[in-house]
Tab-separated table of C-alpha atoms in Angstrom:
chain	number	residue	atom	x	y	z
M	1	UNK	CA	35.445	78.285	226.844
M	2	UNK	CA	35.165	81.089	229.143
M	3	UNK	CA	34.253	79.843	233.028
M	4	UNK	CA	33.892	81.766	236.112
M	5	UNK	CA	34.049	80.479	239.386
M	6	UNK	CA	32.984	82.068	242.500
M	7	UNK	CA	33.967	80.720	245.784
M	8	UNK	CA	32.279	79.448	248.349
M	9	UNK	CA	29.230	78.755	247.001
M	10	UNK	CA	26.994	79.410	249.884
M	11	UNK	CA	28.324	81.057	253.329
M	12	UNK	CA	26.103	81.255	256.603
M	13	UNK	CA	27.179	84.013	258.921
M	14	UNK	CA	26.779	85.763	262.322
M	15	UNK	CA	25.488	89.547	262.021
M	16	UNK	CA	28.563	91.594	262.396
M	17	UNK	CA	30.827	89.567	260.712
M	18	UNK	CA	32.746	90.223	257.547
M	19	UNK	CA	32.042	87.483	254.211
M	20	UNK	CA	34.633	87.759	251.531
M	21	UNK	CA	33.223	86.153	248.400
M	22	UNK	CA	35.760	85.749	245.040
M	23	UNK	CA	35.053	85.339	241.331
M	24	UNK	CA	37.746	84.100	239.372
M	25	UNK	CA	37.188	83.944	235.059
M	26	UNK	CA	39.351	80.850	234.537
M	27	UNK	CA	40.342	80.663	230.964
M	28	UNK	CA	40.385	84.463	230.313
M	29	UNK	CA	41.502	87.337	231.103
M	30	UNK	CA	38.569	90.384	232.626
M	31	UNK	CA	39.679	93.702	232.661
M	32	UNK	CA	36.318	94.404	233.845
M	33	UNK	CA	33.852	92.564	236.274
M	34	UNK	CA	30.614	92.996	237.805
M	35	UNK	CA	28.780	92.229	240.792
M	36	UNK	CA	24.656	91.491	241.050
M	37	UNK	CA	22.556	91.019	243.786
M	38	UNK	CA	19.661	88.709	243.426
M	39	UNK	CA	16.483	88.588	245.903
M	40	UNK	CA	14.186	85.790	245.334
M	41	UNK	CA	11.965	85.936	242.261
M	42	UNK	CA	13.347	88.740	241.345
M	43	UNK	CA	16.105	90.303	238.724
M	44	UNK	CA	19.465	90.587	238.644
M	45	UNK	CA	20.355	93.867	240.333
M	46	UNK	CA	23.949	95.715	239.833
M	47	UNK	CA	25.847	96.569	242.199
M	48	UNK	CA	29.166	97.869	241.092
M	49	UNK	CA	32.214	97.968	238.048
M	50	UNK	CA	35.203	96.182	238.778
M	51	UNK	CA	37.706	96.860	236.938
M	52	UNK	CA	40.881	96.023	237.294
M	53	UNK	CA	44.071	98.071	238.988
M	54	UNK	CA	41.616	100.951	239.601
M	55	UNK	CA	38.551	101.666	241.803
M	56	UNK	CA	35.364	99.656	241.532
M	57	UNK	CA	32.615	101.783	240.569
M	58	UNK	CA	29.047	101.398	242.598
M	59	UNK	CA	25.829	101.702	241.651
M	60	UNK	CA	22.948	104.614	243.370
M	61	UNK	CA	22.126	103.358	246.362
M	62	UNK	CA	24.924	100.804	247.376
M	63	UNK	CA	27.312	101.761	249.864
M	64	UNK	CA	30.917	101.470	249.407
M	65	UNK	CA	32.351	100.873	252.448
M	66	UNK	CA	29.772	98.206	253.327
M	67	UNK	CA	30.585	96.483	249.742
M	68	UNK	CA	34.544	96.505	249.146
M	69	UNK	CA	35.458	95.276	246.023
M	70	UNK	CA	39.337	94.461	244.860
M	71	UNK	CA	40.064	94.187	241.734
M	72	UNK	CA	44.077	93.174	242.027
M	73	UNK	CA	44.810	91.006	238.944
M	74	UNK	CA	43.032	89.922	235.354
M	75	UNK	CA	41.223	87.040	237.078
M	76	UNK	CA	40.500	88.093	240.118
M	77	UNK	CA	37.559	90.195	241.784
M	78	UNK	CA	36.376	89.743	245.044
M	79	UNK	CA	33.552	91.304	246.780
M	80	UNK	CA	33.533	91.574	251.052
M	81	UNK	CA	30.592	91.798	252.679
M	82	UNK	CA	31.485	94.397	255.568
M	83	UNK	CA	29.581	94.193	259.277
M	84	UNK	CA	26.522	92.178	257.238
M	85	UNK	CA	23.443	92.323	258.768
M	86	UNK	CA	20.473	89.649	258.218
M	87	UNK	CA	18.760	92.215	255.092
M	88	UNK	CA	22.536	91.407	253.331
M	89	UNK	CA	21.355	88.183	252.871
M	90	UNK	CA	21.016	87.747	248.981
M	91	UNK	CA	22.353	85.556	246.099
M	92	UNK	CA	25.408	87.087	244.836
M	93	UNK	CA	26.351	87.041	241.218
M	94	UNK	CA	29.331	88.260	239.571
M	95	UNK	CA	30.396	88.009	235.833
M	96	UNK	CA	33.336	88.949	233.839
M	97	UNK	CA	33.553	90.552	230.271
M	98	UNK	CA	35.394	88.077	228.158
M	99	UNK	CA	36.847	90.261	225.643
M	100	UNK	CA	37.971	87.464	223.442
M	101	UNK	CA	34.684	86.813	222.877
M	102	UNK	CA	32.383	90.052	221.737
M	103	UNK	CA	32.799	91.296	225.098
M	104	UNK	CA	29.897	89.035	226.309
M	105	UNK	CA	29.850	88.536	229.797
M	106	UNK	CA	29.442	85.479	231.637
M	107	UNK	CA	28.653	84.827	234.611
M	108	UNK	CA	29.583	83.081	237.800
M	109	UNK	CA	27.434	80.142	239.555
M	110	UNK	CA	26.715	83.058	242.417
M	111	UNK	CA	26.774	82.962	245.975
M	112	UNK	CA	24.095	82.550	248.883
M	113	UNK	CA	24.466	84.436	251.493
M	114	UNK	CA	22.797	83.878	255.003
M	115	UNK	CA	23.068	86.195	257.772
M	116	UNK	CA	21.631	85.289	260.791
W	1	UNK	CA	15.931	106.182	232.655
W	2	UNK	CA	16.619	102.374	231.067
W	3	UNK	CA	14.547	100.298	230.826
W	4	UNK	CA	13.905	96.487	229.778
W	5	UNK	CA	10.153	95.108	230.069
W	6	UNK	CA	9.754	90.984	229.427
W	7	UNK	CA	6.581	89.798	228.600
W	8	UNK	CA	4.892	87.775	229.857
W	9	UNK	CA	6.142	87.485	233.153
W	10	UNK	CA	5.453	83.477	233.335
W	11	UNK	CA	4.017	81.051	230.979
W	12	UNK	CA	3.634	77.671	231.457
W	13	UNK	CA	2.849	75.505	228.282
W	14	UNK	CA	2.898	71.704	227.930
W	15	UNK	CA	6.054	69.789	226.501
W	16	UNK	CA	5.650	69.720	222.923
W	17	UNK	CA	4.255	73.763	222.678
W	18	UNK	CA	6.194	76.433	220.899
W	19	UNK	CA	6.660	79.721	223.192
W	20	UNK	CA	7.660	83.276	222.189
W	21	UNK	CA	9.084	85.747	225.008
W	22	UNK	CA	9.327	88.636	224.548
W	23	UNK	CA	12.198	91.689	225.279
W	24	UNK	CA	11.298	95.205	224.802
W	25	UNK	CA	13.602	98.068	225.975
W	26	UNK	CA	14.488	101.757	226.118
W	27	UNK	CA	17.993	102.440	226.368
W	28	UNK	CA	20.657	105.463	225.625
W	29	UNK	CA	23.709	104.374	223.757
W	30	UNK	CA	22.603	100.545	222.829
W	31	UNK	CA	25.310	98.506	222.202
W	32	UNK	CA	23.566	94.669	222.418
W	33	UNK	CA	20.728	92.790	223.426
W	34	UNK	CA	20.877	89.527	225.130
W	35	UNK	CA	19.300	86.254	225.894
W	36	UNK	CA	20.128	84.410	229.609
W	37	UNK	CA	18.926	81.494	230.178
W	38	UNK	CA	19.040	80.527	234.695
W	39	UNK	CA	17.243	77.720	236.307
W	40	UNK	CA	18.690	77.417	240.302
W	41	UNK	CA	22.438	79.585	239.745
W	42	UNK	CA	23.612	82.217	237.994
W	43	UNK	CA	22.758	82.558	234.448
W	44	UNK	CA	23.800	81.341	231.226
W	45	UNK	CA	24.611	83.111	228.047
W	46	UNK	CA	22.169	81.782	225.192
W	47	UNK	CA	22.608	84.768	222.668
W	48	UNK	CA	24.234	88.349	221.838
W	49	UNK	CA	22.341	90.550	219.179
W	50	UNK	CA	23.526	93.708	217.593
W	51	UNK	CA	22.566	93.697	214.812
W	52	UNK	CA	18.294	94.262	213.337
W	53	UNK	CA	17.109	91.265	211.529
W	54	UNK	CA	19.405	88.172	211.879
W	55	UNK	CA	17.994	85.844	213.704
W	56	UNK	CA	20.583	83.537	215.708
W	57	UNK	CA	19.919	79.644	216.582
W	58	UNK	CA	20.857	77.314	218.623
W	59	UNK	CA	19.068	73.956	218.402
W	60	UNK	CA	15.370	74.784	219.205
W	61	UNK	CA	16.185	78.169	220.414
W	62	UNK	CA	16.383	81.289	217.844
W	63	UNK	CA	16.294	84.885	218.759
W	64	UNK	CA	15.392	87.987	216.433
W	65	UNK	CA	16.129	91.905	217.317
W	66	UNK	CA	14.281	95.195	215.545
W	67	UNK	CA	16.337	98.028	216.429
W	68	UNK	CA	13.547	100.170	215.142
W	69	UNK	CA	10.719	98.844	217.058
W	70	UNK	CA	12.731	98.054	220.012
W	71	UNK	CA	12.178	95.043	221.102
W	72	UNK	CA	13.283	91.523	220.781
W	73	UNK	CA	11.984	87.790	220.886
W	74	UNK	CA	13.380	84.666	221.704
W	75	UNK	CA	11.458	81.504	220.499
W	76	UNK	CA	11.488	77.986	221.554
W	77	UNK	CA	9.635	74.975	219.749
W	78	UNK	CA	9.269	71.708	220.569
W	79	UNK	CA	9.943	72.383	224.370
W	80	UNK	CA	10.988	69.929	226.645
W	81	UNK	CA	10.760	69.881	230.469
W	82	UNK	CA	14.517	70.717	230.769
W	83	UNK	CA	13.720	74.299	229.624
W	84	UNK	CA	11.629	75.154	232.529
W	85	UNK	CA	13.447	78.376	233.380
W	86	UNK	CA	13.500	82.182	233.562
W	87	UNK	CA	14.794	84.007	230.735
W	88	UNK	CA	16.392	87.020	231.208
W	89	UNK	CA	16.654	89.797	228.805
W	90	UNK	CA	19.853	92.655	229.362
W	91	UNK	CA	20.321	94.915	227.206
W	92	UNK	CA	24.300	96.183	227.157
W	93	UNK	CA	25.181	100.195	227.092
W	94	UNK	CA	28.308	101.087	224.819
W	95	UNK	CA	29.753	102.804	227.788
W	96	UNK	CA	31.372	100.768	230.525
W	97	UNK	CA	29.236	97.336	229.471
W	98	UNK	CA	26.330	97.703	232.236
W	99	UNK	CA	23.802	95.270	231.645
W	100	UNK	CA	20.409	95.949	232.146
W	101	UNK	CA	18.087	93.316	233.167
W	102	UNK	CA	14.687	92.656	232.482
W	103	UNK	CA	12.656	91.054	235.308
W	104	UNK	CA	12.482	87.952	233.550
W	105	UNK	CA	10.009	84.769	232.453
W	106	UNK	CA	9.317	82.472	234.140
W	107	UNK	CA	8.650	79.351	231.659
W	108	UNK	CA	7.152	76.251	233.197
W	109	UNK	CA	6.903	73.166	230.630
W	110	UNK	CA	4.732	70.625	232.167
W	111	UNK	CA	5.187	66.974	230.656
């Protein structure tokens, strides 16, 4: 198969606080993984490359140091909200590039996010 | 710029109807087209193409790319409520694996 989790599943916060949000593939290995933002009734939107051991790279427009992302072993990527503010508040997807399988990524279940 | 255009943008048909969507993009460096499928969460993989002409199938579901023309279609006959959905369409760079999304279908199958 090729599963990925993401943990927690939904997450209601305070503005100002920090939200760390993982995605783990569970029976592969990702050298790569991404991260999507999703408002309502709309697309998926990327956000940044996470690959692993090095630097995660963003897309125009999203800010690094308000999006950290750590990439620090084959199944692991995790994504902090930084300081989130109520216009954070999104579903957040992530996937990871099985490359067992044609390089096809899958995806996580995602992650609500509520900032109040 | 990339770019992926789904049409229509929602359809809603009555269980029993056959439905085309379709996928039509402009992309440097194409590696692969492909078919999500997401109802509430994230989405789920239904197909990979990269190849013109070979239509893939899974149950009622069969896809079809032309790498001339562009575009791509994913069909469904014989729909059921269960596939009330939107479909996305991302089409995959050979550079780094970005997907590009399309903004989706909406299908609504009404019993």
């Amino acid at each position: 198969g090729a599963v990925v989790s993401q943990h927690p599943s939904w997450v209601i916060c305070k503005s100002g606080t920090s939200v760390k949000i993982e995605c783990r593939s569970l029976d592969f290995q990702a050298t790569t993984m991404f991260w999507y933002r999703q408002f309502p009734k709309q697309s998926l939107m990327l956000m940044a490359t996470s690959n692993e051991g090095s630097k995660a790279t963003y897309e125009q427009g999203v800010e690094k140091d308000k999006f950290l992302i750590n990439h620090a072993s084959l199944t692991l990527s995790t994504l902090t909200v930084t300081s989130a503010h109520p216009e954070d508040s999104s579903f957040y997807i992530c996937s990871a590039r099985n490359s067992g399988m044609g390089d096809t990524q899958y995806f996580g279940p995602g992650t609500r996010l509520t900032v109040l | 710029e990339d770019k992926v255009v789904q049409s229509p943008l929602s359809l809603v048909v009555h269980e029993g109807d056959t439905v085309t969507l379709n996928c039509s993009y402009e992309v440097t460096n194409f590696r692969s087209l492909l078919w999500y499928k997401q109802e509430k969460k994230a989405p789920t993989f239904l197909f990979m193409l990269t190849s013109s002409g070979i239509e893939k199938k899974s149950g009622r579901l069969s896809s079809i790319l032309d790498k001339k023309e562009l575009f791509s279609i994913l069909n469904i006959t014989a729909t059921q409520t269960g596939d009330s959905a939107i479909y996305l369409c991302a089409v995959e760079k050979t550079s780094g694996s970005r997907l590009t999304f399309g903004e989706g279908t909406q299908l609504t199958v009404n019993p």
